[in-house]
Amino acid sequence: MKKLLRLDCSSRISGSHSRELADYFEKKWMAANSDGIVIRRDLAKQQLPHIQNNTIEGFYTPVEHMTPESKKATALSDELITELKSANEILINSPLYNLNTPSNLKAYLDQVVRIGHTFNINENGYYGLLENKMAYLITVKGGAYKGTPMEKYDFQKPYLQAILGHMGIKTQGLFSLEGTSDSKIVEQNKHVVKNSIDQSFKKIKQ
Ligand SMILES: Cc1cc2nc3c(=O)[nH]c(=O)nc-3n(C[C@H](O)[C@H](O)[C@H](O)COP(=O)(O)O)c2cc1C
């Protein structure tokens, strides 16, 4: 039985294009995995705290030296990592906010990217510990970036792929919706993205 961890982060609850595309993806995923389970974590509805000094100290304290305080400071990270590890696949749907992901998603990543748990280091450098997982990314932005001088300012897609890769998670599918601020093109663009989601499930079936 496959598990999909779905992370929503748009601050808009209704009228959100990223949530709509994630709903579409989830439906297709359920059709392809009839006994699958979707775990939803809504990072906008349930905001996570930023990591603090004692969280970082806890991250770098060997288990045998953890105090009740450092255990408490890392308890949320433990919970989120357990949830992430329990999933086979991850769906992240993320709007572009000021050229990057919303800060609620960054706060989540700061809690789960953790030495000894999701990545490690040896004489050859860093390596990921979640190599058996794959991710699907749905990115949404108000403007047009691809193929324009703005493309180099889109830090969201390269950041998400890099940080997932740091944990060993491969990006299996990347779906990008642009131009949501232009009501004349948004529905057509969304149709194209939904088609490419359909195509990716057809490929998986083959
Ligand atoms: C705080 C904020 C910052 C934004 N920054 C950008 C940006 O840098 N570039 C861009 O193209 N669109 C930007 N937008 C527009 C959103 O990416 C766009 O409205 C998108 O559709 C939001 O996702 P949603 O429809 O799922 O809520 C921003 C929107 C907000 C609310």
JSON list of N, CA, C and O in Angstrom, two decimals, residues 110-164:
[
{"chain": "A", "resi": 110, "resn": "ASP", "atom": "N", "xyz": [13.04, 23.32, 7.12]},
{"chain": "A", "resi": 110, "resn": "ASP", "atom": "CA", "xyz": [14.05, 23.51, 8.17]},
{"chain": "A", "resi": 110, "resn": "ASP", "atom": "C", "xyz": [13.88, 22.49, 9.31]},
{"chain": "A", "resi": 110, "resn": "ASP", "atom": "O", "xyz": [14.84, 22.15, 9.98]},
{"chain": "A", "resi": 111, "resn": "GLN", "atom": "N", "xyz": [12.65, 22.03, 9.51]},
{"chain": "A", "resi": 111, "resn": "GLN", "atom": "CA", "xyz": [12.39, 21.03, 10.56]},
{"chain": "A", "resi": 111, "resn": "GLN", "atom": "C", "xyz": [12.77, 19.61, 10.12]},
{"chain": "A", "resi": 111, "resn": "GLN", "atom": "O", "xyz": [13.14, 18.79, 10.95]},
{"chain": "A", "resi": 112, "resn": "VAL", "atom": "N", "xyz": [12.67, 19.33, 8.81]},
{"chain": "A", "resi": 112, "resn": "VAL", "atom": "CA", "xyz": [12.90, 17.93, 8.38]},
{"chain": "A", "resi": 112, "resn": "VAL", "atom": "C", "xyz": [14.29, 17.68, 7.77]},
{"chain": "A", "resi": 112, "resn": "VAL", "atom": "O", "xyz": [14.71, 16.53, 7.68]},
{"chain": "A", "resi": 113, "resn": "VAL", "atom": "N", "xyz": [14.95, 18.74, 7.32]},
{"chain": "A", "resi": 113, "resn": "VAL", "atom": "CA", "xyz": [16.31, 18.53, 6.77]},
{"chain": "A", "resi": 113, "resn": "VAL", "atom": "C", "xyz": [17.25, 18.48, 7.97]},
{"chain": "A", "resi": 113, "resn": "VAL", "atom": "O", "xyz": [17.59, 19.50, 8.57]},
{"chain": "A", "resi": 114, "resn": "ARG", "atom": "N", "xyz": [17.59, 17.28, 8.39]},
{"chain": "A", "resi": 114, "resn": "ARG", "atom": "CA", "xyz": [18.27, 17.10, 9.68]},
{"chain": "A", "resi": 114, "resn": "ARG", "atom": "C", "xyz": [19.34, 16.02, 9.61]},
{"chain": "A", "resi": 114, "resn": "ARG", "atom": "O", "xyz": [19.07, 14.89, 9.18]},
{"chain": "A", "resi": 115, "resn": "ILE", "atom": "N", "xyz": [20.52, 16.42, 10.04]},
{"chain": "A", "resi": 115, "resn": "ILE", "atom": "CA", "xyz": [21.68, 15.49, 9.99]},
{"chain": "A", "resi": 115, "resn": "ILE", "atom": "C", "xyz": [21.39, 14.21, 10.78]},
{"chain": "A", "resi": 115, "resn": "ILE", "atom": "O", "xyz": [20.79, 14.23, 11.85]},
{"chain": "A", "resi": 116, "resn": "GLY", "atom": "N", "xyz": [21.79, 13.09, 10.18]},
{"chain": "A", "resi": 116, "resn": "GLY", "atom": "CA", "xyz": [21.61, 11.79, 10.85]},
{"chain": "A", "resi": 116, "resn": "GLY", "atom": "C", "xyz": [20.22, 11.22, 10.69]},
{"chain": "A", "resi": 116, "resn": "GLY", "atom": "O", "xyz": [19.98, 10.06, 11.03]},
{"chain": "A", "resi": 117, "resn": "HIS", "atom": "N", "xyz": [19.29, 12.02, 10.20]},
{"chain": "A", "resi": 117, "resn": "HIS", "atom": "CA", "xyz": [17.90, 11.57, 10.05]},
{"chain": "A", "resi": 117, "resn": "HIS", "atom": "C", "xyz": [17.47, 11.55, 8.58]},
{"chain": "A", "resi": 117, "resn": "HIS", "atom": "O", "xyz": [16.89, 10.58, 8.11]},
{"chain": "A", "resi": 118, "resn": "THR", "atom": "N", "xyz": [17.74, 12.66, 7.87]},
{"chain": "A", "resi": 118, "resn": "THR", "atom": "CA", "xyz": [17.33, 12.71, 6.45]},
{"chain": "A", "resi": 118, "resn": "THR", "atom": "C", "xyz": [18.53, 12.94, 5.51]},
{"chain": "A", "resi": 118, "resn": "THR", "atom": "O", "xyz": [18.41, 12.79, 4.32]},
{"chain": "A", "resi": 119, "resn": "PHE", "atom": "N", "xyz": [19.66, 13.35, 6.07]},
{"chain": "A", "resi": 119, "resn": "PHE", "atom": "CA", "xyz": [20.91, 13.40, 5.29]},
{"chain": "A", "resi": 119, "resn": "PHE", "atom": "C", "xyz": [22.06, 13.10, 6.24]},
{"chain": "A", "resi": 119, "resn": "PHE", "atom": "O", "xyz": [21.89, 13.14, 7.47]},
{"chain": "A", "resi": 120, "resn": "ASN", "atom": "N", "xyz": [23.19, 12.81, 5.65]},
{"chain": "A", "resi": 120, "resn": "ASN", "atom": "CA", "xyz": [24.38, 12.60, 6.47]},
{"chain": "A", "resi": 120, "resn": "ASN", "atom": "C", "xyz": [25.61, 13.09, 5.73]},
{"chain": "A", "resi": 120, "resn": "ASN", "atom": "O", "xyz": [25.50, 13.57, 4.59]},
{"chain": "A", "resi": 121, "resn": "ILE", "atom": "N", "xyz": [26.75, 12.95, 6.35]},
{"chain": "A", "resi": 121, "resn": "ILE", "atom": "CA", "xyz": [28.00, 13.42, 5.72]},
{"chain": "A", "resi": 121, "resn": "ILE", "atom": "C", "xyz": [29.09, 12.38, 5.96]},
{"chain": "A", "resi": 121, "resn": "ILE", "atom": "O", "xyz": [29.12, 11.75, 7.03]},
{"chain": "A", "resi": 122, "resn": "ASN", "atom": "N", "xyz": [29.90, 12.15, 4.94]},
{"chain": "A", "resi": 122, "resn": "ASN", "atom": "CA", "xyz": [31.09, 11.30, 5.12]},
{"chain": "A", "resi": 122, "resn": "ASN", "atom": "C", "xyz": [32.27, 11.96, 4.39]},
{"chain": "A", "resi": 122, "resn": "ASN", "atom": "O", "xyz": [32.16, 13.13, 4.00]},
{"chain": "A", "resi": 123, "resn": "GLU", "atom": "N", "xyz": [33.34, 11.22, 4.19]},
{"chain": "A", "resi": 123, "resn": "GLU", "atom": "CA", "xyz": [34.54, 11.83, 3.60]},
{"chain": "A", "resi": 123, "resn": "GLU", "atom": "C", "xyz": [34.30, 12.34, 2.17]},
{"chain": "A", "resi": 123, "resn": "GLU", "atom": "O", "xyz": [35.03, 13.19, 1.67]},
{"chain": "A", "resi": 124, "resn": "ASN", "atom": "N", "xyz": [33.23, 11.85, 1.53]},
{"chain": "A", "resi": 124, "resn": "ASN", "atom": "CA", "xyz": [32.93, 12.31, 0.17]},
{"chain": "A", "resi": 124, "resn": "ASN", "atom": "C", "xyz": [31.94, 13.48, 0.14]},
{"chain": "A", "resi": 124, "resn": "ASN", "atom": "O", "xyz": [31.56, 13.96, -0.92]},
{"chain": "A", "resi": 125, "resn": "GLY", "atom": "N", "xyz": [31.48, 13.88, 1.31]},
{"chain": "A", "resi": 125, "resn": "GLY", "atom": "CA", "xyz": [30.53, 15.00, 1.36]},
{"chain": "A", "resi": 125, "resn": "GLY", "atom": "C", "xyz": [29.17, 14.55, 1.84]},
{"chain": "A", "resi": 125, "resn": "GLY", "atom": "O", "xyz": [29.02, 13.51, 2.49]},
{"chain": "A", "resi": 126, "resn": "TYR", "atom": "N", "xyz": [28.13, 15.33, 1.49]},
{"chain": "A", "resi": 126, "resn": "TYR", "atom": "CA", "xyz": [26.77, 15.06, 1.97]},
{"chain": "A", "resi": 126, "resn": "TYR", "atom": "C", "xyz": [26.12, 13.95, 1.14]},
{"chain": "A", "resi": 126, "resn": "TYR", "atom": "O", "xyz": [26.38, 13.83, -0.05]},
{"chain": "A", "resi": 127, "resn": "TYR", "atom": "N", "xyz": [25.26, 13.19, 1.77]},
{"chain": "A", "resi": 127, "resn": "TYR", "atom": "CA", "xyz": [24.43, 12.22, 1.03]},
{"chain": "A", "resi": 127, "resn": "TYR", "atom": "C", "xyz": [23.06, 12.12, 1.70]},
{"chain": "A", "resi": 127, "resn": "TYR", "atom": "O", "xyz": [22.92, 12.29, 2.91]},
{"chain": "A", "resi": 128, "resn": "GLY", "atom": "N", "xyz": [22.06, 11.87, 0.85]},
{"chain": "A", "resi": 128, "resn": "GLY", "atom": "CA", "xyz": [20.69, 11.79, 1.35]},
{"chain": "A", "resi": 128, "resn": "GLY", "atom": "C", "xyz": [20.38, 10.43, 1.93]},
{"chain": "A", "resi": 128, "resn": "GLY", "atom": "O", "xyz": [20.96, 9.42, 1.53]},
{"chain": "A", "resi": 129, "resn": "LEU", "atom": "N", "xyz": [19.43, 10.42, 2.88]},
{"chain": "A", "resi": 129, "resn": "LEU", "atom": "CA", "xyz": [19.04, 9.15, 3.52]},
{"chain": "A", "resi": 129, "resn": "LEU", "atom": "C", "xyz": [17.64, 8.69, 3.10]},
{"chain": "A", "resi": 129, "resn": "LEU", "atom": "O", "xyz": [17.16, 7.68, 3.55]},
{"chain": "A", "resi": 130, "resn": "LEU", "atom": "N", "xyz": [16.99, 9.48, 2.22]},
{"chain": "A", "resi": 130, "resn": "LEU", "atom": "CA", "xyz": [15.62, 9.12, 1.82]},
{"chain": "A", "resi": 130, "resn": "LEU", "atom": "C", "xyz": [15.59, 8.73, 0.34]},
{"chain": "A", "resi": 130, "resn": "LEU", "atom": "O", "xyz": [14.76, 9.23, -0.43]},
{"chain": "A", "resi": 131, "resn": "GLU", "atom": "N", "xyz": [16.52, 7.88, -0.04]},
{"chain": "A", "resi": 131, "resn": "GLU", "atom": "CA", "xyz": [16.70, 7.60, -1.47]},
{"chain": "A", "resi": 131, "resn": "GLU", "atom": "C", "xyz": [15.60, 6.76, -2.09]},
{"chain": "A", "resi": 131, "resn": "GLU", "atom": "O", "xyz": [15.54, 6.64, -3.30]},
{"chain": "A", "resi": 132, "resn": "ASN", "atom": "N", "xyz": [14.75, 6.18, -1.26]},
{"chain": "A", "resi": 132, "resn": "ASN", "atom": "CA", "xyz": [13.68, 5.34, -1.80]},
{"chain": "A", "resi": 132, "resn": "ASN", "atom": "C", "xyz": [12.39, 6.13, -2.05]},
{"chain": "A", "resi": 132, "resn": "ASN", "atom": "O", "xyz": [11.35, 5.56, -2.30]},
{"chain": "A", "resi": 133, "resn": "LYS", "atom": "N", "xyz": [12.47, 7.46, -1.98]},
{"chain": "A", "resi": 133, "resn": "LYS", "atom": "CA", "xyz": [11.24, 8.27, -2.14]},
{"chain": "A", "resi": 133, "resn": "LYS", "atom": "C", "xyz": [11.31, 9.15, -3.35]},
{"chain": "A", "resi": 133, "resn": "LYS", "atom": "O", "xyz": [12.39, 9.54, -3.80]},
{"chain": "A", "resi": 134, "resn": "MET", "atom": "N", "xyz": [10.12, 9.48, -3.89]},
{"chain": "A", "resi": 134, "resn": "MET", "atom": "CA", "xyz": [10.12, 10.44, -4.99]},
{"chain": "A", "resi": 134, "resn": "MET", "atom": "C", "xyz": [9.07, 11.52, -4.75]},
{"chain": "A", "resi": 134, "resn": "MET", "atom": "O", "xyz": [8.10, 11.32, -4.02]},
{"chain": "A", "resi": 135, "resn": "ALA", "atom": "N", "xyz": [9.33, 12.66, -5.39]},
{"chain": "A", "resi": 135, "resn": "ALA", "atom": "CA", "xyz": [8.47, 13.82, -5.16]},
{"chain": "A", "resi": 135, "resn": "ALA", "atom": "C", "xyz": [7.87, 14.31, -6.47]},
{"chain": "A", "resi": 135, "resn": "ALA", "atom": "O", "xyz": [8.46, 14.18, -7.54]},
{"chain": "A", "resi": 136, "resn": "TYR", "atom": "N", "xyz": [6.69, 14.90, -6.34]},
{"chain": "A", "resi": 136, "resn": "TYR", "atom": "CA", "xyz": [6.04, 15.61, -7.44]},
{"chain": "A", "resi": 136, "resn": "TYR", "atom": "C", "xyz": [5.90, 17.06, -6.98]},
{"chain": "A", "resi": 136, "resn": "TYR", "atom": "O", "xyz": [5.46, 17.32, -5.86]},
{"chain": "A", "resi": 137, "resn": "LEU", "atom": "N", "xyz": [6.26, 17.97, -7.86]},
{"chain": "A", "resi": 137, "resn": "LEU", "atom": "CA", "xyz": [6.18, 19.39, -7.51]},
{"chain": "A", "resi": 137, "resn": "LEU", "atom": "C", "xyz": [5.19, 20.10, -8.42]},
{"chain": "A", "resi": 137, "resn": "LEU", "atom": "O", "xyz": [5.25, 19.95, -9.65]},
{"chain": "A", "resi": 138, "resn": "ILE", "atom": "N", "xyz": [4.29, 20.84, -7.79]},
{"chain": "A", "resi": 138, "resn": "ILE", "atom": "CA", "xyz": [3.39, 21.71, -8.55]},
{"chain": "A", "resi": 138, "resn": "ILE", "atom": "C", "xyz": [3.76, 23.14, -8.14]},
{"chain": "A", "resi": 138, "resn": "ILE", "atom": "O", "xyz": [3.61, 23.50, -6.97]},
{"chain": "A", "resi": 139, "resn": "THR", "atom": "N", "xyz": [4.29, 23.89, -9.07]},
{"chain": "A", "resi": 139, "resn": "THR", "atom": "CA", "xyz": [4.66, 25.28, -8.75]},
{"chain": "A", "resi": 139, "resn": "THR", "atom": "C", "xyz": [3.74, 26.22, -9.53]},
{"chain": "A", "resi": 139, "resn": "THR", "atom": "O", "xyz": [3.35, 25.93, -10.66]},
{"chain": "A", "resi": 140, "resn": "VAL", "atom": "N", "xyz": [3.38, 27.31, -8.87]},
{"chain": "A", "resi": 140, "resn": "VAL", "atom": "CA", "xyz": [2.39, 28.24, -9.44]},
{"chain": "A", "resi": 140, "resn": "VAL", "atom": "C", "xyz": [2.89, 29.67, -9.26]},
{"chain": "A", "resi": 140, "resn": "VAL", "atom": "O", "xyz": [3.39, 30.01, -8.18]},
{"chain": "A", "resi": 141, "resn": "LYS", "atom": "N", "xyz": [2.78, 30.46, -10.30]},
{"chain": "A", "resi": 141, "resn": "LYS", "atom": "CA", "xyz": [3.19, 31.86, -10.15]},
{"chain": "A", "resi": 141, "resn": "LYS", "atom": "C", "xyz": [2.28, 32.81, -10.90]},
{"chain": "A", "resi": 141, "resn": "LYS", "atom": "O", "xyz": [1.66, 32.43, -11.91]},
{"chain": "A", "resi": 142, "resn": "GLY", "atom": "N", "xyz": [2.23, 34.04, -10.40]},
{"chain": "A", "resi": 142, "resn": "GLY", "atom": "CA", "xyz": [1.36, 35.04, -11.01]},
{"chain": "A", "resi": 142, "resn": "GLY", "atom": "C", "xyz": [1.89, 35.50, -12.35]},
{"chain": "A", "resi": 142, "resn": "GLY", "atom": "O", "xyz": [1.12, 35.76, -13.28]},
{"chain": "A", "resi": 143, "resn": "GLY", "atom": "N", "xyz": [3.19, 35.62, -12.48]},
{"chain": "A", "resi": 143, "resn": "GLY", "atom": "CA", "xyz": [3.79, 36.16, -13.70]},
{"chain": "A", "resi": 143, "resn": "GLY", "atom": "C", "xyz": [4.26, 35.10, -14.67]},
{"chain": "A", "resi": 143, "resn": "GLY", "atom": "O", "xyz": [4.01, 33.91, -14.48]},
{"chain": "A", "resi": 144, "resn": "ALA", "atom": "N", "xyz": [4.94, 35.57, -15.73]},
{"chain": "A", "resi": 144, "resn": "ALA", "atom": "CA", "xyz": [5.52, 34.65, -16.73]},
{"chain": "A", "resi": 144, "resn": "ALA", "atom": "C", "xyz": [7.04, 34.70, -16.56]},
{"chain": "A", "resi": 144, "resn": "ALA", "atom": "O", "xyz": [7.64, 35.78, -16.58]},
{"chain": "A", "resi": 145, "resn": "TYR", "atom": "N", "xyz": [7.65, 33.55, -16.37]},
{"chain": "A", "resi": 145, "resn": "TYR", "atom": "CA", "xyz": [9.09, 33.48, -16.12]},
{"chain": "A", "resi": 145, "resn": "TYR", "atom": "C", "xyz": [9.82, 32.67, -17.19]},
{"chain": "A", "resi": 145, "resn": "TYR", "atom": "O", "xyz": [10.87, 33.07, -17.67]},
{"chain": "A", "resi": 146, "resn": "LYS", "atom": "N", "xyz": [9.25, 31.50, -17.53]},
{"chain": "A", "resi": 146, "resn": "LYS", "atom": "CA", "xyz": [9.98, 30.59, -18.43]},
{"chain": "A", "resi": 146, "resn": "LYS", "atom": "C", "xyz": [10.26, 31.26, -19.77]},
{"chain": "A", "resi": 146, "resn": "LYS", "atom": "O", "xyz": [9.36, 31.82, -20.40]},
{"chain": "A", "resi": 147, "resn": "GLY", "atom": "N", "xyz": [11.53, 31.22, -20.16]},
{"chain": "A", "resi": 147, "resn": "GLY", "atom": "CA", "xyz": [11.91, 31.79, -21.46]},
{"chain": "A", "resi": 147, "resn": "GLY", "atom": "C", "xyz": [11.93, 33.32, -21.48]},
{"chain": "A", "resi": 147, "resn": "GLY", "atom": "O", "xyz": [12.02, 33.92, -22.54]},
{"chain": "A", "resi": 148, "resn": "THR", "atom": "N", "xyz": [11.83, 33.95, -20.30]},
{"chain": "A", "resi": 148, "resn": "THR", "atom": "CA", "xyz": [11.87, 35.42, -20.22]},
{"chain": "A", "resi": 148, "resn": "THR", "atom": "C", "xyz": [13.10, 35.82, -19.36]},
{"chain": "A", "resi": 148, "resn": "THR", "atom": "O", "xyz": [13.68, 34.97, -18.67]},
{"chain": "A", "resi": 149, "resn": "PRO", "atom": "N", "xyz": [13.45, 37.11, -19.36]},
{"chain": "A", "resi": 149, "resn": "PRO", "atom": "CA", "xyz": [14.58, 37.54, -18.50]},
{"chain": "A", "resi": 149, "resn": "PRO", "atom": "C", "xyz": [14.32, 37.28, -17.01]},
{"chain": "A", "resi": 149, "resn": "PRO", "atom": "O", "xyz": [15.24, 37.30, -16.20]},
{"chain": "A", "resi": 150, "resn": "MET", "atom": "N", "xyz": [13.04, 37.02, -16.62]},
{"chain": "A", "resi": 150, "resn": "MET", "atom": "CA", "xyz": [12.71, 36.76, -15.21]},
{"chain": "A", "resi": 150, "resn": "MET", "atom": "C", "xyz": [13.09, 35.34, -14.77]},
{"chain": "A", "resi": 150, "resn": "MET", "atom": "O", "xyz": [13.13, 35.05, -13.58]},
{"chain": "A", "resi": 151, "resn": "GLU", "atom": "N", "xyz": [13.36, 34.46, -15.74]},
{"chain": "A", "resi": 151, "resn": "GLU", "atom": "CA", "xyz": [13.55, 33.03, -15.41]},
{"chain": "A", "resi": 151, "resn": "GLU", "atom": "C", "xyz": [14.63, 32.82, -14.33]},
{"chain": "A", "resi": 151, "resn": "GLU", "atom": "O", "xyz": [14.48, 31.99, -13.44]},
{"chain": "A", "resi": 152, "resn": "LYS", "atom": "N", "xyz": [15.69, 33.62, -14.42]},
{"chain": "A", "resi": 152, "resn": "LYS", "atom": "CA", "xyz": [16.80, 33.43, -13.46]},
{"chain": "A", "resi": 152, "resn": "LYS", "atom": "C", "xyz": [16.41, 33.85, -12.03]},
{"chain": "A", "resi": 152, "resn": "LYS", "atom": "O", "xyz": [17.13, 33.55, -11.07]},
{"chain": "A", "resi": 153, "resn": "TYR", "atom": "N", "xyz": [15.28, 34.55, -11.90]},
{"chain": "A", "resi": 153, "resn": "TYR", "atom": "CA", "xyz": [14.85, 34.95, -10.56]},
{"chain": "A", "resi": 153, "resn": "TYR", "atom": "C", "xyz": [13.84, 33.99, -9.93]},
{"chain": "A", "resi": 153, "resn": "TYR", "atom": "O", "xyz": [13.31, 34.25, -8.86]},
{"chain": "A", "resi": 154, "resn": "ASP", "atom": "N", "xyz": [13.56, 32.90, -10.62]},
{"chain": "A", "resi": 154, "resn": "ASP", "atom": "CA", "xyz": [12.67, 31.89, -10.04]},
{"chain": "A", "resi": 154, "resn": "ASP", "atom": "C", "xyz": [13.52, 30.95, -9.20]},
{"chain": "A", "resi": 154, "resn": "ASP", "atom": "O", "xyz": [14.12, 30.01, -9.71]},
{"chain": "A", "resi": 155, "resn": "PHE", "atom": "N", "xyz": [13.60, 31.22, -7.91]},
{"chain": "A", "resi": 155, "resn": "PHE", "atom": "CA", "xyz": [14.44, 30.40, -7.02]},
{"chain": "A", "resi": 155, "resn": "PHE", "atom": "C", "xyz": [13.68, 29.21, -6.45]},
{"chain": "A", "resi": 155, "resn": "PHE", "atom": "O", "xyz": [14.27, 28.35, -5.79]},
{"chain": "A", "resi": 156, "resn": "GLN", "atom": "N", "xyz": [12.37, 29.18, -6.68]},
{"chain": "A", "resi": 156, "resn": "GLN", "atom": "CA", "xyz": [11.53, 28.15, -6.07]},
{"chain": "A", "resi": 156, "resn": "GLN", "atom": "C", "xyz": [11.85, 26.75, -6.61]},
{"chain": "A", "resi": 156, "resn": "GLN", "atom": "O", "xyz": [12.13, 25.84, -5.84]},
{"chain": "A", "resi": 157, "resn": "LYS", "atom": "N", "xyz": [11.78, 26.60, -7.94]},
{"chain": "A", "resi": 157, "resn": "LYS", "atom": "CA", "xyz": [11.97, 25.28, -8.53]},
{"chain": "A", "resi": 157, "resn": "LYS", "atom": "C", "xyz": [13.38, 24.74, -8.25]},
{"chain": "A", "resi": 157, "resn": "LYS", "atom": "O", "xyz": [13.52, 23.63, -7.74]},
{"chain": "A", "resi": 158, "resn": "PRO", "atom": "N", "xyz": [14.45, 25.52, -8.55]},
{"chain": "A", "resi": 158, "resn": "PRO", "atom": "CA", "xyz": [15.79, 24.96, -8.26]},
{"chain": "A", "resi": 158, "resn": "PRO", "atom": "C", "xyz": [16.00, 24.70, -6.78]},
{"chain": "A", "resi": 158, "resn": "PRO", "atom": "O", "xyz": [16.62, 23.71, -6.39]},
{"chain": "A", "resi": 159, "resn": "TYR", "atom": "N", "xyz": [15.43, 25.56, -5.92]},
{"chain": "A", "resi": 159, "resn": "TYR", "atom": "CA", "xyz": [15.59, 25.36, -4.47]},
{"chain": "A", "resi": 159, "resn": "TYR", "atom": "C", "xyz": [14.92, 24.06, -4.04]},
{"chain": "A", "resi": 159, "resn": "TYR", "atom": "O", "xyz": [15.52, 23.23, -3.34]},
{"chain": "A", "resi": 160, "resn": "LEU", "atom": "N", "xyz": [13.66, 23.88, -4.46]},
{"chain": "A", "resi": 160, "resn": "LEU", "atom": "CA", "xyz": [12.93, 22.68, -4.01]},
{"chain": "A", "resi": 160, "resn": "LEU", "atom": "C", "xyz": [13.61, 21.40, -4.50]},
{"chain": "A", "resi": 160, "resn": "LEU", "atom": "O", "xyz": [13.77, 20.45, -3.75]},
{"chain": "A", "resi": 161, "resn": "GLN", "atom": "N", "xyz": [14.04, 21.41, -5.77]},
{"chain": "A", "resi": 161, "resn": "GLN", "atom": "CA", "xyz": [14.70, 20.22, -6.29]},
{"chain": "A", "resi": 161, "resn": "GLN", "atom": "C", "xyz": [16.01, 19.95, -5.55]},
{"chain": "A", "resi": 161, "resn": "GLN", "atom": "O", "xyz": [16.35, 18.81, -5.26]},
{"chain": "A", "resi": 162, "resn": "ALA", "atom": "N", "xyz": [16.74, 21.04, -5.27]},
{"chain": "A", "resi": 162, "resn": "ALA", "atom": "CA", "xyz": [18.05, 20.87, -4.60]},
{"chain": "A", "resi": 162, "resn": "ALA", "atom": "C", "xyz": [17.88, 20.36, -3.17]},
{"chain": "A", "resi": 162, "resn": "ALA", "atom": "O", "xyz": [18.58, 19.45, -2.74]},
{"chain": "A", "resi": 163, "resn": "ILE", "atom": "N", "xyz": [16.91, 20.92, -2.44]},
{"chain": "A", "resi": 163, "resn": "ILE", "atom": "CA", "xyz": [16.79, 20.54, -1.03]},
{"chain": "A", "resi": 163, "resn": "ILE", "atom": "C", "xyz": [16.20, 19.13, -0.89]},
{"chain": "A", "resi": 163, "resn": "ILE", "atom": "O", "xyz": [16.58, 18.36, -0.01]},
{"chain": "A", "resi": 164, "resn": "LEU", "atom": "N", "xyz": [15.30, 18.77, -1.82]},
{"chain": "A", "resi": 164, "resn": "LEU", "atom": "CA", "xyz": [14.78, 17.39, -1.81]},
{"chain": "A", "resi": 164, "resn": "LEU", "atom": "C", "xyz": [15.92, 16.44, -2.16]},
{"chain": "A", "resi": 164, "resn": "LEU", "atom": "O", "xyz": [16.11, 15.39, -1.53]}
]
